[in-house]
Amino acid sequence: MNEKVVILDGGFATELEAGGFKIQGDPLWSARLIHTNPQAIKEAHCRFLSSGADVICTATYQASVEGFVKFLGLSSEQAVQLLMSGVYLAKEAALEFQQTCRDPERKKPLVAGSVGPYGAFLHDGSEYTGAYEETMSVQDFKAWHRQQIQCLVSAGVDLIAMETIPSQKEAEALVELLREFPNSKAWLSYSCKDEQCISHGEKFAEAVKVASRSEQLLAIGLNCCPPTLVSPLLASANKNKAPGLGWVVYPNGGGEWDQSTGWVMQKTKSSLADFSLEWEELGAKWIGGCCGITPSDIAELKHRLHDHSNSQEDPAV
């Protein structure tokens, strides 16, 4: 392996729920705690960093100025500041970890500003169907996402995580919008419904072509689908991925989303570590987890990839 895989964090809401917080059913998801319990946000970031994550995503997936105004009763100015504070909490966690880490091989952690799809704001599970796509134009999508990305960039994220995107149209809008922030880098990841298609129905192999329109994208891929879908999807699209661009993959723990009850996880969760070497062989450069994936899963993933890397570098191992 010429280049080490970058390890992402896991399911942020999953980690908060493990600490007793009620996330399921909340229209603001984890983002509410930026307002009500910022220390819990920071501590969750720290647990993923301690488990080996090289990148932590801000708790802003379901955050928006409009949502904060509507559900928290804030002014627009207060909502902007709250959204930015989601970045500050992650940066504080990253800095504190870096100052106390005794591992000389660990690099400075990166903070990725999480940007969820419009469907996350709708709070109806449509980020897994893209059902709203027909009612929105590319310009509509750009107008919706612009303020959130502006807040994340202004607060100093290292890169933007445009994630769980269900349709190619919304992805195209985000890639276009990224040009308005020319100094920013990003990854783009789709939600997918089967081994060939993203959630809205377009072929994943076609959808990844949007990456060729941007020099700002560091990676393209998928997240929050069962890990068993990852390899078939990557294999179906490898020929369409721009040269030099890595895959980003961070699936969930193998569960299914139910609008009335939230995530229903399988009794036996799929192990990211068991799949990770295959994903690496297919070109994955950024690997982590989504809903249902805990810090211990990230630690196992980190050790598996690290051991594999060492065995390649030293044939005697």
mmCIF file of N, CA, C and O in Angstrom, residues 137-143 145-146 149 162 168-182 188 210-211 213-214 216-217:
data_model
loop_
_atom_site.group_PDB
_atom_site.id
_atom_site.type_symbol
_atom_site.label_atom_id
_atom_site.label_comp_id
_atom_site.label_asym_id
_atom_site.label_seq_id
_atom_site.Cartn_x
_atom_site.Cartn_y
_atom_site.Cartn_z
ATOM 1 N N SER A 137 -34.974 22.232 -8.157
ATOM 2 C CA SER A 137 -34.040 22.441 -9.260
ATOM 3 C C SER A 137 -32.619 22.483 -8.698
ATOM 4 O O SER A 137 -32.410 22.554 -7.479
ATOM 5 N N VAL A 138 -31.640 22.452 -9.581
ATOM 6 C CA VAL A 138 -30.250 22.581 -9.151
ATOM 7 C C VAL A 138 -30.063 23.889 -8.394
ATOM 8 O O VAL A 138 -29.398 23.953 -7.355
ATOM 9 N N GLN A 139 -30.679 24.956 -8.880
ATOM 10 C CA GLN A 139 -30.569 26.249 -8.204
ATOM 11 C C GLN A 139 -31.235 26.228 -6.840
ATOM 12 O O GLN A 139 -30.760 26.858 -5.891
ATOM 13 N N ASP A 140 -32.350 25.510 -6.713
ATOM 14 C CA ASP A 140 -33.009 25.364 -5.413
ATOM 15 C C ASP A 140 -32.082 24.681 -4.412
ATOM 16 O O ASP A 140 -31.968 25.106 -3.259
ATOM 17 N N PHE A 141 -31.437 23.624 -4.863
ATOM 18 C CA PHE A 141 -30.521 22.903 -3.984
ATOM 19 C C PHE A 141 -29.346 23.791 -3.570
ATOM 20 O O PHE A 141 -28.933 23.804 -2.400
ATOM 21 N N LYS A 142 -28.814 24.527 -4.510
ATOM 22 C CA LYS A 142 -27.693 25.410 -4.199
ATOM 23 C C LYS A 142 -28.106 26.474 -3.186
ATOM 24 O O LYS A 142 -27.367 26.765 -2.232
ATOM 25 N N ALA A 143 -29.283 27.029 -3.370
ATOM 26 C CA ALA A 143 -29.771 28.056 -2.441
ATOM 27 C C ALA A 143 -29.954 27.491 -1.039
ATOM 28 O O ALA A 143 -29.667 28.166 -0.043
ATOM 29 N N HIS A 145 -28.341 24.812 0.367
ATOM 30 C CA HIS A 145 -27.095 24.383 0.997
ATOM 31 C C HIS A 145 -26.101 25.523 1.214
ATOM 32 O O HIS A 145 -25.175 25.384 2.021
ATOM 33 N N ARG A 146 -26.272 26.635 0.526
ATOM 34 C CA ARG A 146 -25.255 27.689 0.527
ATOM 35 C C ARG A 146 -24.950 28.217 1.929
ATOM 36 O O ARG A 146 -23.787 28.343 2.319
ATOM 37 N N ILE A 149 -22.985 25.698 4.218
ATOM 38 C CA ILE A 149 -21.584 25.558 3.825
ATOM 39 C C ILE A 149 -20.801 26.826 4.156
ATOM 40 O O ILE A 149 -19.662 26.761 4.623
ATOM 41 N N MET A 162 -19.944 16.214 2.167
ATOM 42 C CA MET A 162 -21.281 16.268 1.565
ATOM 43 C C MET A 162 -21.770 14.834 1.514
ATOM 44 O O MET A 162 -21.338 14.051 0.676
ATOM 45 N N GLN A 168 -28.524 12.268 -8.016
ATOM 46 C CA GLN A 168 -27.447 12.869 -8.799
ATOM 47 C C GLN A 168 -27.652 14.368 -8.961
ATOM 48 O O GLN A 168 -26.689 15.136 -8.969
ATOM 49 N N LYS A 169 -28.907 14.811 -9.052
ATOM 50 C CA LYS A 169 -29.172 16.244 -9.211
ATOM 51 C C LYS A 169 -28.668 17.035 -8.003
ATOM 52 O O LYS A 169 -28.035 18.081 -8.150
ATOM 53 N N GLU A 170 -28.943 16.525 -6.803
ATOM 54 C CA GLU A 170 -28.467 17.237 -5.604
ATOM 55 C C GLU A 170 -26.939 17.203 -5.539
ATOM 56 O O GLU A 170 -26.316 18.185 -5.120
ATOM 57 N N ALA A 171 -26.343 16.089 -5.963
ATOM 58 C CA ALA A 171 -24.881 16.003 -5.990
ATOM 59 C C ALA A 171 -24.300 17.017 -6.965
ATOM 60 O O ALA A 171 -23.306 17.694 -6.665
ATOM 61 N N GLU A 172 -24.894 17.142 -8.129
ATOM 62 C CA GLU A 172 -24.427 18.115 -9.121
ATOM 63 C C GLU A 172 -24.513 19.533 -8.571
ATOM 64 O O GLU A 172 -23.622 20.355 -8.785
ATOM 65 N N ALA A 173 -25.597 19.815 -7.844
ATOM 66 C CA ALA A 173 -25.762 21.145 -7.252
ATOM 67 C C ALA A 173 -24.665 21.427 -6.234
ATOM 68 O O ALA A 173 -24.096 22.531 -6.184
ATOM 69 N N LEU A 174 -24.337 20.432 -5.415
ATOM 70 C CA LEU A 174 -23.305 20.615 -4.402
ATOM 71 C C LEU A 174 -21.930 20.810 -5.027
ATOM 72 O O LEU A 174 -21.133 21.627 -4.565
ATOM 73 N N VAL A 175 -21.650 20.070 -6.093
ATOM 74 C CA VAL A 175 -20.373 20.229 -6.781
ATOM 75 C C VAL A 175 -20.266 21.629 -7.392
ATOM 76 O O VAL A 175 -19.211 22.274 -7.326
ATOM 77 N N GLU A 176 -21.370 22.105 -7.967
ATOM 78 C CA GLU A 176 -21.375 23.476 -8.494
ATOM 79 C C GLU A 176 -21.193 24.496 -7.380
ATOM 80 O O GLU A 176 -20.440 25.466 -7.505
ATOM 81 N N LEU A 177 -21.901 24.292 -6.273
ATOM 82 C CA LEU A 177 -21.839 25.227 -5.155
ATOM 83 C C LEU A 177 -20.448 25.291 -4.555
ATOM 84 O O LEU A 177 -19.994 26.363 -4.118
ATOM 85 N N LEU A 178 -19.749 24.183 -4.553
ATOM 86 C CA LEU A 178 -18.405 24.137 -3.985
ATOM 87 C C LEU A 178 -17.480 25.142 -4.671
ATOM 88 O O LEU A 178 -16.557 25.676 -4.037
ATOM 89 N N ARG A 179 -17.737 25.430 -5.938
ATOM 90 C CA ARG A 179 -16.902 26.389 -6.663
ATOM 91 C C ARG A 179 -16.987 27.788 -6.070
ATOM 92 O O ARG A 179 -16.092 28.611 -6.265
ATOM 93 N N GLU A 180 -18.069 28.071 -5.349
ATOM 94 C CA GLU A 180 -18.197 29.383 -4.702
ATOM 95 C C GLU A 180 -17.274 29.509 -3.497
ATOM 96 O O GLU A 180 -17.107 30.593 -2.938
ATOM 97 N N PHE A 181 -16.683 28.390 -3.105
ATOM 98 C CA PHE A 181 -15.740 28.364 -1.988
ATOM 99 C C PHE A 181 -14.431 27.754 -2.490
ATOM 100 O O PHE A 181 -14.076 26.619 -2.150
ATOM 101 N N PRO A 182 -13.714 28.482 -3.340
ATOM 102 C CA PRO A 182 -12.596 27.911 -4.105
ATOM 103 C C PRO A 182 -11.438 27.408 -3.256
ATOM 104 O O PRO A 182 -10.625 26.619 -3.742
ATOM 105 N N LEU A 188 -17.682 13.762 -1.477
ATOM 106 C CA LEU A 188 -19.099 13.600 -1.786
ATOM 107 C C LEU A 188 -19.449 12.128 -1.653
ATOM 108 O O LEU A 188 -18.807 11.279 -2.275
ATOM 109 N N VAL A 210 -19.961 12.928 -11.595
ATOM 110 C CA VAL A 210 -20.014 14.345 -11.209
ATOM 111 C C VAL A 210 -18.673 14.797 -10.642
ATOM 112 O O VAL A 210 -18.354 15.984 -10.660
ATOM 113 N N ALA A 211 -17.873 13.851 -10.137
ATOM 114 C CA ALA A 211 -16.584 14.208 -9.548
ATOM 115 C C ALA A 211 -15.627 14.774 -10.588
ATOM 116 O O ALA A 211 -14.726 15.550 -10.252
ATOM 117 N N ARG A 213 -16.167 16.938 -12.590
ATOM 118 C CA ARG A 213 -16.432 18.361 -12.797
ATOM 119 C C ARG A 213 -15.798 19.242 -11.735
ATOM 120 O O ARG A 213 -15.997 20.451 -11.724
ATOM 121 N N SER A 214 -15.067 18.639 -10.810
ATOM 122 C CA SER A 214 -14.506 19.423 -9.710
ATOM 123 C C SER A 214 -13.093 18.976 -9.385
ATOM 124 O O SER A 214 -12.830 17.792 -9.196
ATOM 125 N N GLN A 216 -11.867 20.184 -6.671
ATOM 126 C CA GLN A 216 -11.882 20.389 -5.221
ATOM 127 C C GLN A 216 -12.250 19.120 -4.451
ATOM 128 O O GLN A 216 -12.061 19.057 -3.243
ATOM 129 N N LEU A 217 -12.784 18.119 -5.153
ATOM 130 C CA LEU A 217 -13.163 16.887 -4.481
ATOM 131 C C LEU A 217 -11.932 16.025 -4.219
ATOM 132 O O LEU A 217 -11.153 15.738 -5.123
#
